XYZ file of C-alpha atoms in Angstrom:
756
model
C 26.248 -20.169 -12.868
C 26.011 -18.470 -16.220
C 26.907 -14.823 -15.860
C 24.699 -11.979 -16.911
C 27.532 -10.874 -19.166
C 27.787 -14.215 -20.841
C 30.767 -15.855 -19.200
C 31.557 -17.797 -16.064
C 32.750 -15.573 -13.249
C 34.667 -16.532 -10.130
C 32.841 -16.179 -6.855
C 35.371 -13.565 -5.682
C 37.802 -11.341 -7.433
C 41.521 -11.979 -6.713
C 41.757 -8.805 -4.643
C 38.751 -9.758 -2.553
C 39.973 -13.315 -2.107
C 43.282 -12.035 -0.709
C 41.504 -9.571 1.551
C 39.108 -12.209 2.788
C 41.844 -14.726 3.518
C 43.762 -12.120 5.488
C 41.040 -11.425 8.000
C 38.596 -14.321 8.052
C 40.584 -17.044 9.871
C 41.855 -14.938 12.712
C 38.587 -13.172 13.269
C 36.493 -16.357 13.209
C 34.317 -15.219 10.338
C 31.234 -17.358 9.803
C 28.717 -17.478 6.938
C 26.046 -16.889 9.567
C 27.436 -13.353 9.949
C 25.641 -12.505 6.709
C 22.387 -12.686 8.657
C 23.692 -10.033 11.070
C 24.244 -7.602 8.214
C 20.763 -8.278 6.796
C 19.137 -7.814 10.203
C 21.115 -4.667 10.956
C 20.217 -3.229 7.551
C 16.512 -3.800 8.147
C 16.711 -2.216 11.613
C 18.555 0.836 10.255
C 16.196 1.055 7.299
C 13.134 0.884 9.552
C 14.560 3.576 11.840
C 15.270 5.859 8.872
C 11.821 5.284 7.399
C 10.339 6.260 10.739
C 12.564 9.301 11.313
C 12.419 10.742 7.793
C 8.753 10.018 7.159
C 7.052 13.261 6.121
C 10.312 15.023 5.237
C 11.662 15.912 1.800
C 14.623 13.562 2.175
C 14.081 10.455 0.012
C 14.301 7.240 1.970
C 16.505 5.561 -0.651
C 19.106 8.345 -0.476
C 19.409 7.890 3.289
C 19.902 4.148 2.825
C 22.662 4.712 0.280
C 24.479 7.088 2.642
C 24.181 4.549 5.481
C 25.699 1.893 3.237
C 28.603 4.171 2.286
C 29.253 4.928 5.973
C 29.239 1.226 6.894
C 31.488 0.364 3.958
C 33.890 3.172 4.791
C 34.115 2.089 8.446
C 34.820 -1.501 7.461
C 37.206 -0.979 4.539
C 38.659 2.457 5.233
C 39.836 2.128 8.846
C 41.885 -0.280 10.891
C 38.930 -0.895 13.188
C 36.890 -3.714 11.776
C 33.218 -3.843 12.721
C 33.449 -7.335 14.172
C 30.649 -9.710 13.230
C 28.864 -6.924 11.370
C 32.046 -6.316 9.368
C 32.259 -10.005 8.499
C 28.679 -9.857 7.277
C 29.465 -6.770 5.204
C 32.381 -8.527 3.514
C 30.329 -11.662 2.835
C 27.562 -9.645 1.179
C 30.065 -7.470 -0.669
C 31.807 -10.549 -2.055
C 28.582 -11.981 -3.430
C 28.594 -12.796 -7.112
C 26.887 -9.961 -9.064
C 24.636 -12.441 -10.852
C 23.517 -13.885 -7.524
C 22.873 -10.359 -6.270
C 20.587 -9.661 -9.198
C 18.916 -13.075 -8.990
C 18.063 -12.597 -5.296
C 16.626 -9.076 -5.415
C 15.563 -8.180 -8.941
C 12.740 -10.699 -9.568
C 10.802 -9.554 -6.499
C 11.385 -5.846 -7.167
C 10.610 -6.010 -10.878
C 7.532 -8.193 -10.475
C 6.081 -5.996 -7.719
C 6.636 -2.868 -9.780
C 5.220 -4.217 -13.054
C 2.316 -6.044 -11.369
C 1.218 -2.860 -9.581
C 1.164 -0.769 -12.764
C -2.092 0.340 -14.364
C -2.643 -1.909 -17.394
C -4.774 0.600 -19.263
C -2.179 3.332 -18.846
C 0.528 0.896 -19.936
C -1.425 0.326 -23.160
C -1.692 4.063 -23.715
C 1.962 4.745 -22.866
C 3.498 1.668 -24.512
C 4.572 3.660 -27.574
C 6.424 6.172 -25.420
C 7.998 3.393 -23.356
C 9.257 1.577 -26.455
C 10.730 4.793 -27.838
C 12.620 5.539 -24.620
C 13.654 1.919 -24.044
C 14.701 1.180 -27.636
C 16.083 4.163 -29.549
C 16.513 6.022 -26.271
C 18.948 3.493 -24.831
C 20.921 3.310 -28.075
C 21.163 7.106 -28.332
C 22.281 7.364 -24.708
C 24.822 4.548 -25.107
C 26.445 6.037 -28.188
C 26.408 9.588 -26.793
C 28.117 8.521 -23.574
C 30.516 6.185 -25.359
C 31.588 8.863 -27.827
C 32.075 11.504 -25.119
C 34.080 9.078 -22.971
C 36.288 8.045 -25.889
C 36.962 11.617 -27.002
C 37.553 13.284 -23.621
C 38.734 10.682 -21.089
C 42.521 10.069 -20.943
C 42.361 6.301 -20.400
C 43.244 5.165 -23.932
C 40.168 2.973 -24.114
C 39.109 1.709 -27.524
C 35.637 2.375 -28.886
C 34.260 -0.966 -27.698
C 35.331 -0.345 -24.096
C 33.950 3.193 -24.164
C 30.616 1.962 -25.476
C 30.662 -0.752 -22.807
C 30.690 1.901 -20.080
C 28.131 3.905 -22.051
C 25.782 0.897 -22.188
C 26.310 0.250 -18.497
C 25.199 3.803 -17.658
C 22.815 4.307 -20.567
C 19.574 3.247 -18.904
C 17.728 4.325 -15.804
C 17.394 1.808 -13.008
C 13.832 0.680 -12.159
C 14.679 -0.104 -8.526
C 15.829 3.452 -7.836
C 13.210 5.220 -9.967
C 10.237 3.253 -8.688
C 11.238 3.754 -5.064
C 11.600 7.509 -5.612
C 8.313 7.984 -7.481
C 6.342 6.112 -4.822
C 7.767 8.410 -2.159
C 7.134 11.664 -4.023
C 3.586 10.848 -5.105
C 4.019 11.938 -8.729
C 0.998 11.936 -11.047
C -0.235 8.526 -12.149
C 0.514 9.255 -15.796
C 4.093 10.335 -15.087
C 4.636 7.432 -12.699
C 3.439 4.926 -15.295
C 5.597 6.417 -18.039
C 8.804 6.706 -16.009
C 8.221 3.412 -14.208
C 7.488 1.534 -17.436
C 10.388 3.132 -19.271
C 12.763 2.236 -16.437
C 11.614 -1.373 -16.411
C 11.840 -1.774 -20.180
C 15.043 0.098 -20.863
C 16.816 -1.630 -18.019
C 16.213 -4.941 -19.736
C 17.302 -3.457 -23.067
C 20.416 -1.881 -21.556
C 21.522 -5.243 -20.122
C 21.213 -6.752 -23.597
C 23.245 -3.867 -25.092
C 25.803 -4.246 -22.302
C 26.119 -7.971 -22.979
C 26.653 -7.248 -26.666
C 29.527 -4.809 -26.128
C 31.074 -6.976 -23.426
C 31.249 -9.892 -25.840
C 32.956 -7.580 -28.331
C 35.466 -6.387 -25.713
C 36.246 -9.984 -24.740
C 37.051 -10.869 -28.359
C 33.845 -12.554 -29.537
C 32.662 -12.346 -33.122
C 31.064 -8.946 -33.769
C 29.827 -9.015 -37.365
C 26.415 -7.566 -38.111
C 24.783 -10.961 -38.523
C 25.816 -12.149 -35.062
C 24.826 -8.796 -33.520
C 21.318 -8.901 -35.001
C 20.913 -12.555 -34.032
C 21.985 -11.805 -30.459
C 19.584 -8.860 -30.101
C 16.628 -10.733 -31.615
C 17.174 -13.822 -29.474
C 17.442 -11.809 -26.266
C 14.455 -9.576 -26.950
C 11.923 -12.004 -28.407
C 13.150 -14.879 -26.268
C 12.551 -12.900 -23.077
C 9.071 -11.851 -24.217
C 8.180 -15.430 -25.139
C 9.355 -16.905 -21.838
C 7.563 -14.195 -19.856
C 4.297 -14.838 -21.690
C 4.673 -18.606 -21.311
C 5.092 -18.350 -17.546
C 2.228 -15.859 -17.432
C -0.180 -18.199 -19.230
C 0.857 -21.169 -17.081
C 0.563 -19.238 -13.796
C -2.814 -17.679 -14.596
C -4.132 -21.075 -15.695
C -2.937 -22.556 -12.401
C -4.609 -19.781 -10.393
C -7.984 -20.711 -11.876
C -7.845 -24.017 -9.976
C -6.880 -22.393 -6.658
C -9.923 -21.454 -4.639
C -9.785 -19.183 -1.597
C -6.243 -20.187 -0.605
C -4.287 -16.960 -0.191
C -1.017 -18.640 0.767
C -0.939 -20.780 -2.372
C -1.946 -17.859 -4.611
C 0.847 -15.649 -3.286
C 3.335 -18.509 -3.534
C 2.430 -19.003 -7.202
C 3.234 -15.350 -7.983
C 6.492 -15.476 -6.028
C 7.759 -18.752 -7.471
C 6.729 -17.757 -11.002
C 8.777 -14.538 -10.851
C 11.961 -16.260 -9.651
C 11.627 -19.343 -11.835
C 10.936 -17.193 -14.900
C 14.053 -15.123 -14.175
C 16.182 -18.246 -13.744
C 14.816 -19.914 -16.870
C 15.474 -16.845 -19.015
C 18.804 -15.766 -17.547
C 20.486 -19.079 -16.841
C 18.859 -21.671 -19.086
C 17.842 -19.753 -22.218
C 20.550 -17.088 -22.002
C 18.156 -14.181 -22.586
C 17.264 -11.124 -20.509
C 15.816 -12.199 -17.178
C 14.896 -8.598 -16.354
C 12.760 -8.256 -19.477
C 11.190 -11.661 -18.798
C 10.050 -10.774 -15.268
C 8.749 -7.415 -16.489
C 6.596 -9.139 -19.146
C 5.405 -11.662 -16.549
C 4.371 -8.924 -14.113
C 2.496 -6.978 -16.779
C 0.748 -10.167 -17.906
C -0.390 -10.784 -14.331
C -1.595 -7.189 -14.065
C -3.620 -7.583 -17.261
C -5.150 -11.034 -16.759
C -4.805 -12.088 -13.115
C -5.575 -8.995 -11.041
C -9.210 -10.060 -10.586
C -8.165 -13.583 -9.605
C -7.450 -12.213 -6.125
C -10.581 -11.142 -4.285
C -11.332 -9.534 -0.941
C -8.845 -10.583 1.732
C -6.678 -12.381 -0.848
C -6.255 -9.159 -2.823
C -5.265 -7.223 0.295
C -2.910 -9.980 1.435
C -1.224 -10.111 -1.965
C -0.788 -6.326 -1.980
C 0.675 -6.292 1.543
C 2.991 -9.218 0.828
C 4.535 -7.685 -2.279
C 4.729 -4.275 -0.629
C 6.677 -5.815 2.257
C 8.881 -7.851 -0.098
C 9.710 -4.733 -2.124
C 10.462 -2.768 1.056
C 12.865 -5.427 2.377
C 14.570 -5.829 -0.992
C 14.888 -2.055 -1.479
C 16.403 -1.618 1.976
C 19.010 -4.327 1.466
C 19.783 -3.306 -2.115
C 20.459 0.355 -1.383
C 22.496 -0.236 1.775
C 24.512 -2.898 -0.038
C 24.952 -0.509 -2.970
C 26.457 2.025 -0.588
C 28.831 -0.617 0.786
C 29.905 -1.579 -2.741
C 30.515 2.062 -3.661
C 32.664 2.616 -0.555
C 34.642 -0.583 -1.113
C 35.136 0.193 -4.789
C 36.540 3.641 -4.026
C 38.761 2.519 -1.143
C 40.075 -0.635 -2.850
C 41.175 1.358 -5.898
C 43.128 3.937 -3.940
C 45.646 4.415 -6.724
C 42.755 5.650 -8.829
C 40.369 7.233 -6.337
C 43.099 9.158 -4.494
C 43.991 11.049 -7.652
C 42.280 14.389 -7.923
C 41.761 14.091 -11.663
C 39.786 10.846 -11.168
C 37.196 12.735 -9.152
C 37.183 15.479 -11.746
C 36.412 12.980 -14.505
C 33.700 11.456 -12.283
C 31.893 14.795 -12.080
C 32.459 15.292 -15.801
C 30.883 11.884 -16.438
C 27.899 12.914 -14.294
C 27.426 15.943 -16.539
C 27.693 13.667 -19.590
C 24.997 11.377 -18.134
C 22.649 14.326 -17.676
C 23.513 15.651 -21.136
C 22.832 12.296 -22.781
C 19.482 12.115 -21.011
C 18.637 15.583 -22.320
C 19.598 14.491 -25.838
C 17.398 11.381 -25.610
C 14.322 13.279 -24.417
C 15.002 16.183 -26.806
C 15.437 14.021 -29.907
C 12.401 11.874 -29.117
C 10.235 14.758 -27.815
C 8.256 15.292 -31.067
C 7.327 11.605 -31.112
C 6.691 11.419 -27.357
C 4.153 14.223 -27.736
C 2.211 12.233 -30.335
C 1.987 8.878 -28.561
C -0.072 7.889 -25.549
C -1.183 10.765 -23.365
C 1.363 13.092 -24.925
C 4.079 14.986 -23.089
C 4.323 18.677 -22.206
C 7.490 20.611 -21.454
C 7.101 20.313 -17.676
C 6.756 16.556 -17.846
C 9.748 16.335 -20.178
C 11.875 18.123 -17.555
C 10.817 15.630 -14.871
C 11.424 12.770 -17.300
C 14.938 14.076 -17.934
C 15.815 14.683 -14.298
C 14.487 11.340 -13.051
C 17.132 9.290 -14.850
C 18.571 7.609 -11.746
C 21.086 4.765 -11.714
C 21.165 2.033 -9.104
C 21.844 -1.571 -8.190
C 21.715 -2.975 -11.723
C 24.466 -0.663 -12.972
C 26.561 -1.476 -9.903
C 26.145 -5.211 -10.428
C 27.203 -4.919 -14.058
C 30.244 -2.860 -13.019
C 31.133 -5.538 -10.469
C 30.904 -8.146 -13.210
C 33.329 -6.135 -15.333
C 35.769 -5.781 -12.428
C 35.655 -9.480 -11.608
C 36.217 -10.386 -15.266
C 39.137 -7.959 -15.705
C 42.833 -8.707 -15.362
C 43.397 -10.346 -18.747
C 44.613 -9.411 -22.208
C 41.203 -8.019 -23.165
C 40.410 -5.986 -20.059
C 43.033 -4.700 -17.606
C 42.569 -4.631 -13.832
C 42.825 -0.821 -13.821
C 39.971 -0.624 -16.317
C 37.784 -2.866 -14.170
C 38.532 -0.770 -11.076
C 37.793 2.452 -12.954
C 34.479 1.029 -14.161
C 33.436 0.314 -10.572
C 34.701 3.688 -9.312
C 32.910 5.678 -12.015
C 29.702 3.635 -11.831
C 29.550 3.853 -8.047
C 30.081 7.592 -8.220
C 27.323 8.040 -10.812
C 24.896 5.939 -8.755
C 25.656 8.073 -5.702
C 25.388 11.406 -7.524
C 22.157 10.591 -9.358
C 20.476 9.325 -6.216
C 21.690 12.151 -3.979
C 21.492 15.077 -6.412
C 18.631 14.078 -8.720
C 16.742 12.038 -6.147
C 16.856 14.715 -3.449
C 15.820 17.557 -5.748
C 13.049 15.911 -7.765
C 10.393 16.894 -5.236
C 11.678 20.478 -5.264
C 11.569 20.453 -9.054
C 7.969 19.215 -8.983
C 7.141 22.088 -6.642
C 8.903 24.711 -8.765
C 7.044 23.513 -11.852
C 3.801 23.618 -9.825
C 3.089 19.988 -10.618
C 2.270 19.110 -7.009
C -0.404 21.750 -6.391
C -4.088 21.054 -5.897
C -6.606 22.439 -8.369
C -9.416 24.686 -7.148
C -11.859 21.804 -7.451
C -9.670 19.474 -5.394
C -9.252 22.159 -2.739
C -13.013 22.620 -2.553
C -13.522 18.856 -2.227
C -10.841 18.753 0.466
C -12.529 21.526 2.441
C -15.877 19.826 2.150
C -14.365 16.523 3.312
C -12.928 18.272 6.369
C -16.350 19.702 7.099
C -17.863 16.217 6.852
C -15.123 14.939 9.166
C -16.323 17.385 11.802
C -19.914 16.169 11.403
C -18.731 12.561 11.661
C -16.712 13.380 14.769
C -19.719 15.041 16.405
C -21.866 12.017 15.613
C -19.242 9.674 17.078
C -19.044 11.827 20.205
C -22.813 11.681 20.563
C -22.680 7.893 20.401
C -19.712 7.471 22.763
C -19.830 10.610 24.868
C -21.995 9.067 27.601
C -21.003 5.717 29.035
C -22.959 3.671 31.535
C -19.819 2.769 33.446
C -17.559 5.812 32.989
C -19.951 8.675 32.453
C -19.357 11.487 29.941
C -16.305 12.851 28.087
C -15.102 16.425 27.683
C -15.551 17.481 24.029
C -13.100 20.475 24.123
C -10.393 18.148 25.405
C -11.194 15.661 22.652
C -10.807 18.431 20.066
C -7.410 19.456 21.454
C -6.116 15.939 20.886
C -7.406 15.662 17.300
C -5.287 18.066 15.278
C -7.264 17.547 12.060
C -10.360 19.051 13.693
C -8.842 22.045 15.473
C -9.209 24.536 12.604
C -12.676 23.295 11.638
C -14.610 23.876 14.842
C -17.364 26.379 14.266
C -16.566 26.873 10.581
C -19.547 26.794 8.241
C -18.248 25.066 5.134
C -20.720 24.040 2.452
C -18.869 23.337 -0.801
C -21.983 22.206 -2.668
C -23.005 25.868 -2.692
C -19.922 26.535 -4.792
C -21.095 24.131 -7.463
C -23.974 26.217 -8.716
C -24.566 27.434 -12.260
C -21.653 29.807 -12.204
C -19.123 27.061 -11.500
C -20.044 24.620 -14.281
C -16.668 24.988 -15.917
C -14.992 22.029 -17.693
C -12.400 21.552 -14.960
C -15.007 21.100 -12.232
C -17.139 18.741 -14.298
C -14.085 16.703 -15.344
C -13.020 16.298 -11.719
C -16.487 15.129 -10.616
C -16.691 12.713 -13.558
C -13.373 11.182 -12.494
C -14.614 10.736 -8.941
C -17.878 9.262 -10.196
C -16.108 6.719 -12.422
C -13.770 5.792 -9.583
C -16.875 5.048 -7.532
C -18.253 2.899 -10.352
C -15.033 0.912 -10.494
C -15.034 0.448 -6.714
C -18.577 -0.931 -6.991
C -17.358 -3.449 -9.579
C -14.698 -4.672 -7.135
C -17.355 -5.194 -4.462
C -19.506 -7.150 -6.915
C -16.521 -9.334 -7.756
C -15.882 -10.041 -4.079
C -19.567 -10.877 -3.555
C -19.601 -13.259 -6.517
C -22.139 -11.222 -8.509
C -19.779 -10.993 -11.492
C -17.053 -13.277 -12.807
C -13.397 -12.417 -13.326
C -13.887 -12.137 -17.081
C -16.860 -9.793 -16.675
C -14.989 -7.724 -14.082
C -12.069 -7.233 -16.472
C -14.423 -6.007 -19.208
C -16.262 -3.628 -16.873
C -13.110 -2.146 -15.359
C -11.520 -1.670 -18.758
C -14.581 0.309 -19.848
C -14.088 2.644 -16.874
C -10.382 3.089 -17.692
C -11.251 4.023 -21.265
C -13.949 6.437 -20.091
C -11.505 8.147 -17.712
C -9.383 9.133 -20.714
C -12.345 11.002 -22.224
C -13.731 12.899 -19.219
C -12.194 16.181 -20.391
C -13.710 16.060 -23.883
C -17.049 14.260 -23.524
C -19.687 13.217 -21.026
C -19.640 9.872 -19.238
C -18.950 7.224 -21.863
C -18.147 3.960 -20.084
C -21.121 2.236 -21.766
C -19.438 2.866 -25.115
C -16.711 0.403 -24.192
C -19.283 -2.220 -23.196
C -21.416 -2.117 -26.340
C -19.204 -4.565 -28.314
C -19.560 -7.056 -25.455
C -23.358 -6.977 -25.211
C -24.169 -7.046 -28.927
C -23.558 -10.003 -31.184
C -20.470 -9.440 -33.357
C -20.583 -9.967 -37.106
C -18.707 -13.253 -37.012
C -21.718 -14.862 -35.304
C -23.399 -14.874 -38.730
C -21.147 -17.755 -39.696
C -22.854 -19.845 -37.015
C -25.824 -20.217 -39.378
C -23.735 -22.634 -41.417
C -25.163 -26.150 -41.510
C -21.659 -27.508 -40.814
C -21.729 -26.256 -37.209
C -23.601 -28.501 -34.730
C -26.882 -27.016 -33.556
C -26.131 -27.656 -29.878
C -22.866 -25.759 -30.160
C -24.653 -22.822 -31.785
C -27.245 -22.760 -29.012
C -24.541 -22.961 -26.328
C -22.552 -20.051 -27.810
C -25.615 -17.846 -28.167
C -26.854 -18.574 -24.646
C -23.383 -17.897 -23.252
C -23.339 -14.572 -25.101
C -26.780 -13.683 -23.755
C -25.726 -14.501 -20.189
C -22.601 -12.358 -20.510
C -24.592 -9.447 -21.948
C -27.125 -9.595 -19.125
C -24.435 -9.833 -16.453
C -22.561 -6.839 -17.890
C -25.713 -4.745 -18.248
C -27.028 -5.463 -14.764
C -23.626 -4.814 -13.153
C -23.327 -1.551 -15.086
C -26.741 -0.344 -13.898
C -26.096 -1.387 -10.306
C -22.655 0.262 -10.137
C -23.962 3.507 -11.629
C -26.863 3.504 -9.191
C -24.449 3.140 -6.253
C -22.136 5.853 -7.600
C -25.048 8.247 -8.172
C -26.241 7.758 -4.616
C -22.754 8.385 -3.222
C -22.305 11.513 -5.332
C -25.690 12.858 -4.265
C -24.890 12.241 -0.600
C -21.531 13.954 -1.011
C -22.504 17.030 -3.043
C -26.269 17.231 -2.564
C -28.437 18.858 -5.239
C -25.692 21.032 -6.704
C -25.775 21.774 -10.423
C -22.497 20.014 -11.129
C -23.614 16.844 -9.320
C -26.954 16.921 -11.165
C -25.132 17.255 -14.483
C -23.024 14.141 -13.898
C -25.989 12.201 -12.476
C -28.045 13.017 -15.570
C -25.198 11.810 -17.777
C -25.136 8.560 -15.810
C -28.883 8.040 -16.140
C -28.680 8.639 -19.882
C -25.885 6.067 -20.120
C -28.101 3.422 -18.545
C -30.971 3.571 -21.030
C -29.416 1.159 -23.506
C -28.390 -1.229 -20.726
C -31.987 -1.269 -19.520
C -33.150 -1.989 -23.082
C -30.806 -4.988 -23.344
C -32.198 -6.488 -20.145
C -35.763 -5.750 -21.233
C -35.240 -7.535 -24.553
C -33.847 -10.603 -22.810
C -36.607 -10.549 -20.188
C -39.278 -10.576 -22.892
C -37.603 -13.226 -25.022
C -35.474 -15.469 -22.769
C -36.535 -14.878 -19.145
C -34.742 -18.085 -18.180
C -31.390 -16.327 -18.734
C -32.115 -13.706 -16.088
C -33.473 -16.338 -13.712
C -30.337 -18.482 -13.945
C -28.034 -15.479 -13.475
C -29.954 -14.332 -10.412
C -29.912 -17.874 -9.026
C -26.114 -18.016 -9.312
C -25.678 -14.616 -7.701
C -27.985 -15.398 -4.791
C -26.355 -18.783 -4.166
C -22.871 -17.272 -4.167
C -23.946 -14.387 -1.938
C -25.605 -16.701 0.603
C -22.527 -18.924 0.788
C -20.266 -15.893 1.232
C -22.598 -14.596 3.930
C -22.426 -17.930 5.750
C -18.644 -17.879 5.527
C -18.573 -14.397 7.062
C -20.978 -15.490 9.805
C -18.653 -18.362 10.747
C -15.660 -16.003 10.918
C -17.610 -13.598 13.109
C -18.536 -16.392 15.528
C -14.845 -17.272 15.775
C -13.960 -13.611 16.301
C -16.304 -13.227 19.278
C -15.103 -16.506 20.766
C -18.222 -18.643 20.313
C -16.476 -21.116 17.992
C -13.070 -22.743 18.310
C -10.524 -23.610 15.656
C -11.613 -27.182 14.888
C -15.276 -26.222 14.745
C -14.536 -23.265 12.471
C -12.425 -25.428 10.194
C -15.175 -28.042 9.884
C -17.902 -25.498 9.074
C -15.707 -23.559 6.650
C -14.787 -26.749 4.797
C -18.475 -27.430 4.194
C -19.128 -23.908 2.892
C -15.963 -23.882 0.792
C -16.935 -27.209 -0.746
C -20.289 -25.750 -1.797
C -18.572 -22.684 -3.255
C -16.245 -24.852 -5.309
C -19.186 -26.843 -6.659
C -20.967 -23.622 -7.562
C -17.975 -22.242 -9.451
C -17.148 -25.458 -11.258
C -20.709 -26.650 -11.905
C -22.968 -23.576 -11.873
C -26.711 -23.774 -12.596
C -27.138 -24.104 -16.352
C -29.830 -22.666 -18.560
C -32.313 -25.148 -20.038
C -33.855 -23.524 -23.077
C -37.330 -24.533 -24.240
C -37.971 -25.268 -27.883
C -36.692 -22.322 -29.894
C -39.488 -22.636 -32.477
C -42.099 -22.318 -29.702
C -40.394 -19.160 -28.434
C -40.477 -17.549 -31.856
C -44.101 -18.563 -32.411
C -45.205 -17.135 -29.086
C -43.232 -13.927 -29.641
C -43.688 -12.955 -33.295
C -42.556 -9.347 -32.723
C -39.144 -10.238 -31.366
C -37.493 -10.071 -34.774
C -38.285 -6.406 -35.028
C -37.394 -5.316 -31.491
C -33.659 -4.921 -32.011
C -30.830 -6.274 -34.075
C -29.379 -7.707 -30.890
C -32.235 -10.094 -30.170
C -33.148 -10.695 -33.794
C -29.708 -12.081 -34.534
C -29.828 -14.297 -31.461
C -33.245 -15.768 -32.353
C -32.374 -16.211 -36.007
C -29.122 -18.009 -35.317
C -30.555 -20.202 -32.556
C -33.403 -21.205 -34.851
C -30.876 -22.059 -37.542
């Protein structure tokens, strides 16, 4: 297998081979023992997740400590851990490339696929800065400091090799931490995206310096060629797999298992193709693939399929994280104990802590140098966020795997065995210190910077929600308090067992009263606008599940909401602004008047544009109507709710005008759209009715399967051969509606071009 560092590596290092041969035969070691370690790790990880849930101790830090304890017990004492110890040694002896190939595709795909595409677009400039120049600055800072202060007589290439190995944050560690701490969405996107991108870049930089250390040609031409091939090659392969997978998903209808399998196989096959066949960065390839899926395939999964996909990848990431961090702890312990001549020296530990300070210093230099540019791109960056960005530079499994590769490739004229052992010792120590020190204190730092506090508006909403919870609880008690068989329940006893209601009983909370004229400040209005737009987007998802809008239309509508969310602090609701280019005819449609273009094609394009415009407009009006109703029910007739509702109603005027123009000119368009929606809704309703009959036990498996096959067949026919619009003679339409040309530029252009 081609190594991530460009050469062929043995399956085990000489030291490990000797150690393995000394204990395996007499202790009856079996490859099946590897399963014992995996099972034990998952049990320990589940126990820790349960015990430390709700505490300030990061779950990943606990896993790392458990791994170090297991590794120390197995390698540091004369008491082997039996079958579990055999499993530990088997996993510890795994080839670093195989370690990355097993865990990274799932972790990277899950992380990149779950990112917000709109925020990625806004933050992409910041991500590129941190992943490109940032990695280079960090690599050269660390390499120079190591060369000038460490007493190991390393040349510049070797020093920069260690600098490149430690120069980038690890996405596995960072993503796991951010999800636990609940950082802001903007910060999570920036740090998550930077970690994913710069990890791929750092591997490329590491490969470059490793080739130099191992005596390969290092002139500027070969360096530039290597960097370009790795970067653009990875992007190209990721996009190619993305296009192929999304195209495949279009032909998969209502089969959750196949849809999930496509995403899983695409991530692993893309990694293998890039890393092993093309010799480019597999990490960067999977990251591009995941982002492509997030941008173009998120709406391909509807209803239960969407939930199943989310739960599957969440579980896959949890299992991979648990195994990766426990195994990382084992590798750290083994690396320290196997290099006793190095690790038992006091000055080695002193240089480890010095290197940790260098890592933090280099991170400060990166953020400090790039800070003026980071403030200008994307959402900007304030001083508090820059501190969190600096402190969240964790290292993890990727750095450890690269260090293992160096150790296994050492012991030759280019790289001594002591150097390889020192690389593993220093890298393992940095991984441990960044996870334990930085990871454990990030939440405290967020608290000290007051970045985890609720605004006054959020507190008021929270209080009101608690008040509504009490009303809901009272209503539920009224419905269930008296039972024909069991009689009545004791409400005070019920309250004692529901902790969330104890401090609410008897309290008169009415937050809408706080949203009167005196509280119409920008912060309150901005918060309510955000909640309103979130409701609009949720309505779009429901329409997609019901078949009222297509995937393409859903993507357009949801993007308009994302763009409007960026402007809530400076302007009123503006999600219609993002839809206007999609409901009006663009300028390039004027070229359709050319006699060279077939008339049927022109008619088809114009009708398709009209159908899309009507679908977008009707969905917009429906979603806003639902969101207005929800906001009114939640906040009543308060001034702030009325302000946002009025903004919403003003937004809908142009959408109503678009539908009115089409209704007066081409009523067949609206009729066909409504026919499709009703047909899809009825079939979905029948499908749900069949499932409900199965749920209550009135239908059995074979009967359910037969009925569902019939409904699914009709749904497939509807999607592949929907009702088409049959236009009457265009000249007759224009004759019977002579005023259409003056109603709006939108309809005038359509009539003119269709007539042409």
